[in-house]
Short mmCIF file of C-alpha atoms and ligand atoms in Angstrom, two decimals:
data_model
loop_
_atom_site.label_atom_id
_atom_site.label_comp_id
_atom_site.label_asym_id
_atom_site.label_seq_id
_atom_site.Cartn_x
_atom_site.Cartn_y
_atom_site.Cartn_z
CA MET A 4 -30.56 18.34 -11.62
CA THR A 5 -30.88 15.00 -13.46
CA ALA A 6 -30.56 11.22 -11.49
CA GLU A 7 -27.54 11.17 -13.06
CA SER A 8 -25.48 14.22 -12.37
CA ALA A 9 -25.91 13.96 -9.40
CA ILE A 10 -23.47 10.88 -8.95
CA LEU A 11 -19.85 11.74 -9.12
CA ARG A 12 -19.83 9.08 -12.05
CA MET A 13 -16.04 6.35 -12.51
CA PRO A 14 -15.42 5.15 -15.95
CA ALA A 15 -16.53 2.39 -16.59
CA GLY A 16 -15.29 -1.05 -16.04
CA PHE A 17 -13.87 0.85 -12.05
CA LEU A 18 -12.09 -1.73 -10.17
CA TRP A 19 -13.46 -1.85 -5.93
CA GLY A 20 -11.76 -3.62 -3.61
CA VAL A 21 -9.91 -3.73 -0.60
CA ALA A 22 -6.54 -4.06 0.36
CA THR A 23 -4.45 -6.86 2.08
CA ALA A 24 -1.69 -8.00 2.86
CA ALA A 25 0.20 -12.03 3.49
CA HIS A 26 1.77 -11.50 6.48
CA GLN A 27 -0.87 -9.28 7.94
CA ASN A 28 -4.00 -11.68 7.41
CA GLU A 29 -2.91 -14.92 6.99
CA GLY A 30 -1.92 -15.71 10.87
CA ARG A 31 1.14 -18.15 11.57
CA ASN A 32 3.71 -17.65 8.95
CA ARG A 33 6.94 -18.53 10.85
CA ASN A 34 9.33 -17.87 8.55
CA ASN A 35 9.52 -14.63 8.14
CA GLN A 36 11.69 -11.92 9.16
CA TRP A 37 8.65 -9.80 11.21
CA ALA A 38 7.62 -13.18 12.72
CA ALA A 39 10.94 -13.20 14.13
CA TRP A 40 11.21 -8.90 15.33
CA GLU A 41 7.52 -10.32 17.05
CA GLN A 42 9.14 -12.25 18.79
CA GLN A 43 11.61 -9.97 20.04
CA PRO A 44 10.30 -7.50 23.87
CA GLY A 45 9.86 -3.87 22.34
CA ARG A 46 9.40 -4.34 19.56
CA ILE A 47 5.84 -4.95 19.13
CA HIS A 48 2.85 -2.77 20.78
CA ALA A 49 2.27 -4.73 23.98
CA GLY A 50 4.15 -7.43 23.12
CA GLN A 51 1.34 -8.35 20.55
CA GLN A 52 2.17 -10.55 18.38
CA SER A 53 0.50 -10.64 14.03
CA GLY A 54 -0.37 -14.60 15.73
CA ARG A 55 -3.74 -16.24 13.89
CA ALA A 56 -3.93 -12.73 12.56
CA THR A 57 -8.01 -12.74 10.91
CA ASP A 58 -6.85 -16.42 9.88
CA TRP A 59 -6.65 -16.40 6.17
CA TRP A 60 -4.50 -19.32 5.63
CA SER A 61 -7.87 -21.62 7.36
CA PRO A 62 -9.50 -22.11 3.76
CA GLY A 63 -13.35 -21.71 5.28
CA THR A 64 -12.50 -18.11 6.80
CA ILE A 65 -11.07 -16.09 3.69
CA ALA A 66 -14.07 -17.66 1.47
CA GLU A 67 -16.44 -15.90 3.94
CA ASP A 68 -14.23 -13.27 3.98
CA PHE A 69 -14.37 -13.17 0.31
CA ASP A 70 -17.98 -13.14 0.90
CA ARG A 71 -18.22 -10.30 2.72
CA ALA A 72 -15.90 -8.09 -0.07
CA ALA A 73 -17.89 -9.32 -2.89
CA ALA A 74 -21.26 -8.56 -0.78
CA LEU A 75 -20.12 -5.27 -0.39
CA GLY A 76 -20.38 -5.39 -4.16
CA LEU A 77 -16.39 -5.16 -5.17
CA ASN A 78 -14.79 -6.47 -8.04
CA SER A 79 -11.94 -7.02 -6.88
CA LEU A 80 -9.40 -7.38 -4.13
CA ARG A 81 -6.28 -7.15 -3.76
CA LEU A 82 -3.72 -9.43 -1.70
CA SER A 83 -0.23 -10.72 -1.40
CA VAL A 84 1.90 -13.83 -1.80
CA GLU A 85 3.93 -14.78 1.50
CA TRP A 86 7.35 -15.73 -0.03
CA SER A 87 9.07 -17.31 2.92
CA ARG A 88 5.36 -20.32 2.48
CA ILE A 89 6.87 -20.27 -1.79
CA GLU A 90 10.34 -20.19 -0.89
CA PRO A 91 11.24 -21.90 2.82
CA GLU A 92 14.23 -22.39 2.27
CA ALA A 93 16.79 -21.19 -0.23
CA GLY A 94 16.07 -22.72 -3.49
CA VAL A 95 13.12 -24.98 -2.09
CA PHE A 96 10.15 -24.26 -3.67
CA ASP A 97 7.21 -25.44 -1.75
CA GLN A 98 4.57 -26.35 -4.61
CA SER A 99 1.35 -27.10 -2.29
CA ALA A 100 2.16 -23.49 -1.42
CA LEU A 101 1.60 -22.09 -4.45
CA ARG A 102 -1.37 -24.66 -5.00
CA LYS A 103 -3.06 -23.12 -2.36
CA TYR A 104 -2.39 -19.91 -3.63
CA ALA A 105 -4.32 -20.53 -6.71
CA GLU A 106 -6.86 -22.21 -5.39
CA ILE A 107 -7.68 -18.55 -2.76
CA ILE A 108 -7.29 -16.94 -6.47
CA ARG A 109 -9.63 -18.89 -7.97
CA LEU A 110 -12.44 -18.48 -4.58
CA LEU A 111 -11.88 -14.52 -5.27
CA ARG A 112 -12.88 -15.25 -9.17
CA ASP A 113 -15.32 -17.42 -8.74
CA ARG A 114 -17.08 -13.99 -7.27
CA GLY A 115 -17.02 -11.52 -10.16
CA LEU A 116 -13.16 -10.33 -7.50
CA GLU A 117 -10.55 -10.06 -10.22
CA PRO A 118 -6.80 -10.26 -7.69
CA MET A 119 -4.58 -7.91 -7.67
CA VAL A 120 -1.63 -10.33 -6.56
CA THR A 121 1.56 -7.60 -4.57
CA LEU A 122 4.73 -10.11 -4.32
CA HIS A 123 6.56 -8.08 -2.13
CA HIS A 124 4.14 -6.60 0.15
CA PHE A 125 7.15 -6.00 3.77
CA THR A 126 8.10 -9.45 4.61
CA ASP A 127 11.46 -11.15 3.68
CA PRO A 128 11.54 -15.24 4.40
CA LEU A 129 14.41 -15.81 7.18
CA TRP A 130 17.03 -17.74 5.16
CA LEU A 131 16.96 -13.78 3.15
CA THR A 132 17.17 -11.92 5.90
CA GLU A 133 20.15 -14.41 7.49
CA MET A 134 21.77 -13.26 4.27
CA GLY A 135 21.75 -9.21 5.01
CA GLY A 136 18.07 -9.22 3.05
CA TRP A 137 17.97 -6.53 0.63
CA GLU A 138 21.31 -5.30 1.14
CA ASN A 139 22.82 -8.24 -0.70
CA PRO A 140 23.21 -7.33 -4.19
CA ARG A 141 21.67 -10.64 -4.64
CA VAL A 142 18.49 -10.03 -3.93
CA GLU A 143 17.70 -9.17 -6.92
CA GLU A 144 18.07 -11.98 -8.58
CA LEU A 145 16.56 -14.20 -5.78
CA PHE A 146 13.17 -11.82 -6.12
CA ASN A 147 13.31 -12.49 -9.30
CA ARG A 148 13.49 -16.17 -9.08
CA PHE A 149 10.16 -15.72 -7.26
CA VAL A 150 8.55 -14.13 -8.88
CA GLY A 151 8.76 -15.69 -11.98
CA ARG A 152 7.58 -19.29 -10.25
CA VAL A 153 4.74 -17.85 -8.60
CA VAL A 154 3.96 -16.14 -12.98
CA ASP A 155 4.14 -19.97 -13.10
CA ALA A 156 1.45 -21.18 -10.79
CA LEU A 157 -0.39 -17.80 -11.23
CA GLY A 158 -0.26 -16.66 -14.48
CA ASP A 159 -3.25 -18.42 -15.89
CA GLN A 160 -5.35 -17.05 -13.80
CA VAL A 161 -4.30 -13.05 -12.64
CA SER A 162 -2.50 -10.43 -15.28
CA LEU A 163 -2.46 -7.30 -12.42
CA TRP A 164 0.18 -7.40 -10.19
CA CYS A 165 2.00 -4.77 -8.32
CA THR A 166 6.19 -5.89 -7.86
CA ILE A 167 6.64 -4.34 -4.56
CA ASN A 168 5.24 -2.88 -1.56
CA GLU A 169 5.74 0.88 -0.55
CA PRO A 170 9.53 0.35 -0.88
CA ILE A 171 10.04 3.87 0.72
CA VAL A 172 8.30 2.83 3.35
CA TYR A 173 10.41 -0.47 3.63
CA ALA A 174 13.62 1.52 3.23
CA VAL A 175 12.62 4.17 5.82
CA SER A 176 10.83 2.42 8.45
CA GLY A 177 13.04 -0.69 7.98
CA TYR A 178 16.83 1.44 7.94
CA LEU A 179 16.24 4.91 9.05
CA ASP A 180 13.53 5.08 11.34
CA GLY A 181 14.38 1.32 13.08
CA ASP A 182 9.75 0.65 13.84
CA PHE A 183 10.31 -2.15 11.29
CA PRO A 184 12.82 -5.20 11.29
CA PRO A 185 16.20 -4.50 11.56
CA GLY A 186 16.34 -2.07 12.81
CA ALA A 187 18.72 0.08 11.54
CA ARG A 188 19.25 4.18 12.21
CA SER A 189 21.60 4.54 9.09
CA LEU A 190 20.74 6.32 5.67
CA PRO A 191 23.28 5.28 3.92
CA ARG A 192 21.67 1.68 5.00
CA ALA A 193 18.18 2.89 3.78
CA VAL A 194 19.52 4.56 0.44
CA ALA A 195 21.13 1.01 -0.67
CA VAL A 196 18.00 -0.43 0.27
CA LEU A 197 15.39 1.48 -1.20
CA ARG A 198 18.15 1.81 -4.74
CA ARG A 199 18.16 -2.53 -4.26
CA MET A 200 14.13 -2.39 -4.39
CA LEU A 201 13.56 0.00 -7.65
CA LEU A 202 15.65 -2.61 -9.63
CA ALA A 203 14.59 -5.18 -8.20
CA HIS A 204 10.61 -3.74 -9.29
CA GLY A 205 12.64 -3.34 -12.63
CA ARG A 206 14.12 -6.65 -12.98
CA ALA A 207 10.79 -8.37 -11.50
CA TYR A 208 8.80 -6.49 -14.60
CA ARG A 209 10.48 -7.46 -17.01
CA THR A 210 10.06 -11.14 -15.90
CA ILE A 211 6.50 -10.60 -15.95
CA HIS A 212 6.70 -9.53 -19.10
CA ARG A 213 8.22 -12.43 -20.43
CA LEU A 214 5.99 -14.40 -19.30
CA GLN A 215 2.77 -13.11 -19.65
CA ARG A 216 1.45 -11.66 -22.45
CA GLY A 217 -1.28 -9.71 -21.63
CA ALA A 218 0.44 -8.55 -17.75
CA ARG A 219 -0.16 -4.95 -16.49
CA VAL A 220 2.62 -4.55 -13.15
CA GLY A 221 2.94 -1.74 -11.76
CA LEU A 222 4.36 -0.97 -7.58
CA ALA A 223 2.87 0.55 -4.96
CA HIS A 224 3.89 3.32 -3.81
CA HIS A 225 3.64 5.10 -0.81
CA MET A 226 2.74 8.95 -1.15
CA ARG A 227 3.07 11.60 2.05
CA LEU A 228 2.40 15.06 0.51
CA HIS A 229 4.51 17.16 2.06
CA ARG A 230 2.44 20.34 1.99
CA PRO A 231 4.46 23.45 2.69
CA ALA A 232 3.63 24.79 6.30
CA ASN A 233 3.61 28.66 5.29
CA PRO A 234 3.11 28.12 1.37
CA SER A 235 3.40 32.34 1.50
CA ARG A 236 7.38 32.06 2.46
CA PRO A 237 9.34 30.40 -0.55
CA ALA A 238 11.28 28.75 2.28
CA ASP A 239 9.11 27.00 2.68
CA ARG A 240 8.08 25.90 -0.43
CA TRP A 241 11.19 24.89 -1.14
CA ALA A 242 11.28 22.65 2.05
CA ALA A 243 7.87 20.92 0.50
CA ALA A 244 9.17 20.27 -3.08
CA THR A 245 12.66 18.97 -1.37
CA MET A 246 10.92 16.42 0.54
CA ASN A 247 8.52 15.87 -1.74
CA GLN A 248 11.35 14.63 -5.02
CA ILE A 249 12.70 12.90 -1.94
CA ALA A 250 10.27 10.77 -0.84
CA ASN A 251 7.43 11.06 -3.93
CA THR A 252 8.84 11.69 -6.72
CA SER A 253 12.34 10.12 -6.92
CA THR A 254 10.17 6.60 -7.75
CA LEU A 255 7.80 7.53 -9.77
CA ALA A 256 10.42 9.04 -11.53
CA ALA A 257 12.57 6.24 -11.29
CA ILE A 258 9.58 3.13 -12.54
CA THR A 259 9.43 5.74 -15.58
CA GLU A 260 12.00 7.25 -16.58
CA GLY A 261 15.01 4.90 -15.27
CA ARG A 262 15.68 8.54 -13.37
CA LEU A 263 17.93 7.60 -10.13
CA THR A 264 17.91 10.71 -8.08
CA PRO A 265 20.95 11.16 -6.91
CA LEU A 266 20.27 9.77 -3.22
CA VAL A 267 19.90 7.05 -4.59
CA GLY A 268 21.85 6.83 -8.01
CA LEU A 269 24.03 10.15 -8.50
CA GLY A 270 21.23 10.93 -10.93
CA GLN A 271 22.34 7.65 -13.04
CA ARG A 272 19.51 6.51 -15.37
CA VAL A 273 19.20 3.13 -15.16
CA THR A 274 18.32 1.05 -18.92
CA HIS A 275 15.86 -2.19 -17.23
CA LEU A 276 13.99 0.83 -15.11
CA ILE A 277 12.78 2.94 -18.14
CA ASP A 278 9.81 2.57 -18.72
CA THR A 279 8.51 -0.47 -15.80
CA SER A 280 5.20 0.75 -15.31
CA ASP A 281 1.96 -0.65 -17.08
CA PHE A 282 -0.02 1.43 -14.17
CA ILE A 283 1.16 3.57 -11.01
CA GLY A 284 0.10 2.24 -7.45
CA LEU A 285 -1.02 4.56 -5.17
CA ASN A 286 -0.95 4.25 -1.09
CA TYR A 287 -2.57 7.12 0.35
CA TYR A 288 -3.33 7.86 3.55
CA THR A 289 -2.58 11.11 4.63
CA THR A 290 -0.26 14.86 4.11
CA ILE A 291 2.32 16.62 6.19
CA LEU A 292 3.66 20.64 7.11
CA THR A 293 7.00 21.04 6.12
CA ALA A 294 8.58 23.69 7.16
CA PHE A 295 12.10 24.81 6.31
CA ALA A 296 14.29 23.93 9.67
CA PRO A 297 18.45 25.19 8.74
CA HIS A 298 18.74 23.19 11.89
CA ARG A 299 18.31 20.95 11.17
CA PRO A 300 20.95 18.80 7.84
CA THR A 301 19.92 15.75 9.07
CA SER A 302 16.21 15.92 7.77
CA PHE A 303 17.07 17.64 5.11
CA LEU A 304 16.38 20.81 6.36
CA ALA A 305 12.91 20.28 7.26
CA HIS A 306 10.47 20.27 9.62
CA THR A 307 8.28 17.97 9.51
CA PHE A 308 4.55 17.80 11.46
CA PHE A 309 0.99 17.01 11.28
CA ASP A 310 -1.22 20.07 11.04
CA PRO A 311 -2.11 21.01 14.30
CA HIS A 312 -6.08 22.67 13.12
CA ALA A 313 -6.72 19.63 11.25
CA GLU A 314 -9.42 16.15 12.46
CA PHE A 315 -6.90 13.92 13.37
CA SER A 316 -7.71 10.02 12.65
CA ASP A 317 -7.23 6.70 15.87
CA PHE A 318 -3.74 8.33 17.84
CA ASN A 319 -0.79 5.00 17.26
CA PRO A 320 -0.53 3.17 21.00
CA ASN A 321 2.78 5.22 20.98
CA GLY A 322 0.92 8.34 21.22
CA GLU A 323 1.84 9.80 18.45
CA PRO A 324 -0.45 11.25 15.62
CA TYR A 325 -1.20 8.44 13.58
CA GLY A 326 -2.24 11.40 10.54
CA ILE A 327 -4.83 13.66 9.38
CA ILE A 328 -8.17 13.85 7.73
CA ASP A 329 -7.01 15.92 4.36
CA PRO A 330 -8.67 14.13 0.86
CA ALA A 331 -8.01 17.65 -1.30
CA GLY A 332 -4.09 16.01 0.04
CA LEU A 333 -5.39 12.52 -2.42
CA TYR A 334 -6.62 14.86 -5.15
CA LEU A 335 -2.96 16.41 -5.20
CA ALA A 336 -1.09 13.15 -4.91
CA LEU A 337 -3.29 11.73 -7.94
CA LYS A 338 -2.57 15.32 -10.50
CA THR A 339 1.14 14.55 -9.13
CA VAL A 340 1.29 11.24 -10.41
CA ALA A 341 -0.52 11.38 -13.36
CA ARG A 342 2.52 13.57 -14.46
CA TYR A 343 3.92 10.58 -15.44
CA GLY A 344 1.06 9.77 -17.67
CA LYS A 345 0.47 7.04 -16.60
CA PRO A 346 -3.17 4.46 -15.85
CA ILE A 347 -3.61 4.82 -12.17
CA TYR A 348 -4.65 2.78 -8.97
CA ILE A 349 -5.36 3.76 -6.18
CA THR A 350 -4.08 0.82 -3.84
CA GLU A 351 -4.58 1.57 -0.38
CA ASN A 352 -6.64 4.46 1.05
CA GLY A 353 -7.78 3.79 4.83
CA VAL A 354 -7.83 5.52 7.90
CA PRO A 355 -7.98 3.64 11.91
CA ASP A 356 -10.80 4.50 13.34
CA ALA A 357 -12.13 1.75 15.66
CA GLU A 358 -15.19 3.62 16.50
CA ASP A 359 -16.50 4.95 12.95
CA ARG A 360 -16.79 8.28 13.53
CA LEU A 361 -14.97 9.50 10.58
CA ARG A 362 -14.71 6.41 7.86
CA GLY A 363 -17.99 6.70 6.06
CA ARG A 364 -17.01 10.23 5.48
CA PHE A 365 -13.28 9.55 5.08
CA ILE A 366 -14.20 7.43 1.73
CA ALA A 367 -16.72 9.49 0.19
CA THR A 368 -15.05 12.90 0.21
CA HIS A 369 -11.15 10.53 -0.85
CA LEU A 370 -13.74 9.39 -3.80
CA ALA A 371 -14.94 13.12 -4.66
CA GLU A 372 -11.78 14.01 -5.20
CA THR A 373 -10.45 10.81 -6.66
CA TRP A 374 -13.03 12.27 -9.28
CA ARG A 375 -12.42 15.54 -9.18
CA ALA A 376 -9.17 14.51 -10.16
CA ILE A 377 -10.61 11.97 -12.87
CA GLN A 378 -12.72 15.06 -14.24
CA GLU A 379 -9.22 16.52 -15.51
CA GLY A 380 -7.78 14.02 -17.11
CA ALA A 381 -5.91 11.88 -14.17
CA ASP A 382 -6.04 7.63 -15.90
CA VAL A 383 -7.46 6.31 -12.57
CA ARG A 384 -8.84 2.13 -12.91
CA GLY A 385 -9.40 1.14 -9.24
CA TYR A 386 -9.65 1.74 -5.51
CA TYR A 387 -8.43 -0.60 -2.89
CA HIS A 388 -10.14 0.43 0.37
CA TRP A 389 -7.51 -0.62 3.40
CA THR A 390 -9.11 -2.55 4.54
CA LEU A 391 -11.19 -4.98 4.80
CA VAL A 392 -11.19 -6.57 8.50
CA ASP A 393 -8.93 -4.71 11.27
CA ASN A 394 -5.62 -6.74 10.56
CA PHE A 395 -2.35 -7.46 12.07
CA GLU A 396 -0.90 -2.99 11.80
CA TRP A 397 2.32 -4.36 12.09
CA ALA A 398 4.32 -2.33 14.46
CA ALA A 399 1.24 -1.41 16.23
CA ALA A 400 0.05 -4.84 16.42
CA TRP A 401 -3.90 -4.81 16.41
CA ALA A 402 -4.33 -1.13 18.16
CA LEU A 403 -5.43 0.32 14.66
CA LYS A 404 -8.04 -0.72 13.87
CA PHE A 405 -8.95 -0.24 10.15
CA GLY A 406 -11.24 -2.69 8.80
CA LEU A 407 -14.61 -2.45 7.25
CA TYR A 408 -15.05 -4.84 9.50
CA ALA A 409 -14.12 -4.97 13.01
CA LEU A 410 -12.68 -8.38 14.53
CA ASP A 411 -12.98 -9.98 17.87
CA LEU A 412 -9.46 -11.57 18.47
CA GLU A 413 -11.07 -13.08 21.13
CA THR A 414 -13.58 -15.02 19.09
CA GLY A 415 -12.65 -14.10 15.63
CA SER A 416 -15.80 -13.47 14.62
CA ARG A 417 -16.65 -10.04 12.45
CA THR A 418 -18.97 -6.99 12.51
CA ALA A 419 -19.57 -4.56 9.71
CA ARG A 420 -19.09 -1.22 10.50
CA PRO A 421 -22.07 1.39 9.42
CA SER A 422 -18.88 2.47 6.76
CA ALA A 423 -19.04 -0.91 5.25
CA THR A 424 -22.50 0.59 3.73
CA VAL A 425 -21.43 4.12 2.63
CA TYR A 426 -18.40 2.09 0.28
CA ALA A 427 -20.48 -0.25 -0.61
CA GLN A 428 -23.55 1.42 -2.00
CA ILE A 429 -20.87 3.65 -3.79
CA ALA A 430 -19.19 0.64 -5.42
CA ARG A 431 -22.59 -0.51 -6.48
CA THR A 432 -23.37 2.70 -7.58
CA ASN A 433 -19.74 3.05 -9.88
CA GLY A 434 -19.57 6.93 -8.09
CA VAL A 435 -20.38 8.79 -5.41
CA PRO A 436 -24.07 9.71 -5.43
CA LEU A 437 -24.27 13.39 -3.91
CA ALA A 438 -27.31 12.39 -1.57
CA LEU A 439 -24.77 10.25 0.31
CA LEU A 440 -22.15 12.58 0.65
CA GLU A 441 -24.34 14.99 1.69
CA THR A 442 -24.90 12.67 4.00
CA VAL A 443 -21.83 11.94 5.91
CA ALA A 444 -19.83 14.70 5.17
CA PRO A 445 -22.78 16.98 5.43
CA GLY A 446 -21.04 20.72 3.82
CA TYR A 447 -18.34 19.42 2.11
CA VAL A 448 -17.96 21.14 -1.12
CA VAL A 449 -17.85 19.53 -4.18
CA PRO A 450 -14.23 20.36 -5.45
CA SER A 451 -15.47 22.31 -8.90
CA ALA A 452 -13.74 20.08 -12.03
C1 LIG B 519 0.47 0.90 5.08
C2 LIG B 519 1.56 -0.56 4.84
C3 LIG B 519 -0.72 -1.63 4.54
C4 LIG B 519 -1.09 -0.78 6.07
C5 LIG B 519 -1.56 0.36 5.86
C6 LIG B 519 -1.92 0.60 7.20
O1 LIG B 519 1.30 1.42 4.44
O2 LIG B 519 1.45 -0.98 3.40
O3 LIG B 519 -0.06 -2.90 4.65
O4 LIG B 519 0.00 -1.54 7.10
O5 LIG B 519 -0.03 1.35 6.03
#
C-alpha cells in the first residue's frame, strides 16, 4: 500500500475546526434568558451556573485558547455572537461589544483560523424574552435588524455565517420537553417557535447576501437519526421514517425547497425560504432506535430508545443516557443531507467523555465515515469538533465534559486530553491515517467506498 492510500484523505481546502458558543464560553453573560433561568432553583444540574464559563470575554484567555486551536493544526473555528451584548436594550446597539467581536475575529484570523460565525445559539436578550421571545411574530424583523448590524460590523472579516443553531432543539427543549427556558410543555407552542425560526432564517439569509457579496450562509441543523428498532418490521421502519421526517428532513426541506411540512406550515411553500442554504450545517452526536407504538398517539406513535447493545458515552447527570457511539450514523446523516445537493459542513460532532476513554476513537471513526460519504459524492467541506475546552453544557451545566481540553473550574487552567493529539494528527494530515485509525480503533473495519 502506498503512503498516499494509507490515508483517508479529505478534499483540498477542508476546514478543520472546533465549535463553540457565546453563552457556553464567554462567561458573565447576565442579560439573556439563560442567565435568568440559571438563577431559578431546580433548573440546572446541582444549581450550577455558567458564571465565568471559559472566560472568553477576557481578551487574554480567549487568545490563549485560540493559540491552542492553532497549535492543534486547525484552520477554522466556529463561535457565536451574543445578541444580548450587542443589543442590550431593544433598538440600542452597543458599538463597544461589536468592536470587541471584531477584535476576537481578528485574533482568529491572525492565527490562520477562518471564522464561522453563528448569529443565534440558543440565547435571547431578556428584552426579547419579555416580549414573548420567538412566539412573538415581531422576532423575525428584530432578529433581522440585529443580523444586519452584525454583518455590517464583522462582514469585512467573516464570510461564513450560520444563521441559527439547531432550531429543532431550541423549540423542542424549550417548549415541548421543558428542559430549556421557558420550560414549556406544549406541542403547538414548540411548532410555532420552530416555524418562526425557519422563517427568520430565510430573512436573515437574504439580508446577509444583500449586505455582503460572497457570503456563504447556512443553518446548523441537529440531526439525531432515527433507526428502526427492528429493521425487518415494516411498522418500525414506518415509525423511524416518520420521526426522521418530523425531526430531521422537515428542516432541510424548508431551508432548501422552501417547503414547510404539514406540522409547521400546512404543507405551505414559502417563497422567501426557497434556496436559503449555501451550505447545510450538520450537528451530529448520536442515533436513536424507534419502534412503532400504537398506544402513543401523542408521541407520533413512536417509542424511542438508545440501542441497549451499543456503547454509551457519559450519562447525563440526571441518570439518563446522553447517547450511543454510532459513527455509521454520521455516514447515514451525511447521505441524507447530501440529497439536498448543497455543500455540507459538519458544524458539530463530539462526545461527553470526562475520562477520554472514547474521544480519540470517536473522532477517528466518525471522520472515517465522513470520508466514506465523501467518496460517495457528499460535498463535505469541513468538520468542527465540539468542543475545544469543557464548557457550560446548558441544563447539564459542568457535568458533561466535551472538551479536547479539560477545564479546572477553580483555577481556570486547561489540560489537553490525549484525544487532542489524535485530532491534531488528523487535521495536520488533512485526513485519517490508517495507522492512526488502527491504533485508536483496533479492529475497526474501514468502510468501503
Ligand atoms: C448541541 C448544542 C451545543 C452543545 C452540544 C453538546 O446540541 O448546539 O451548544 O451543547 O449540543
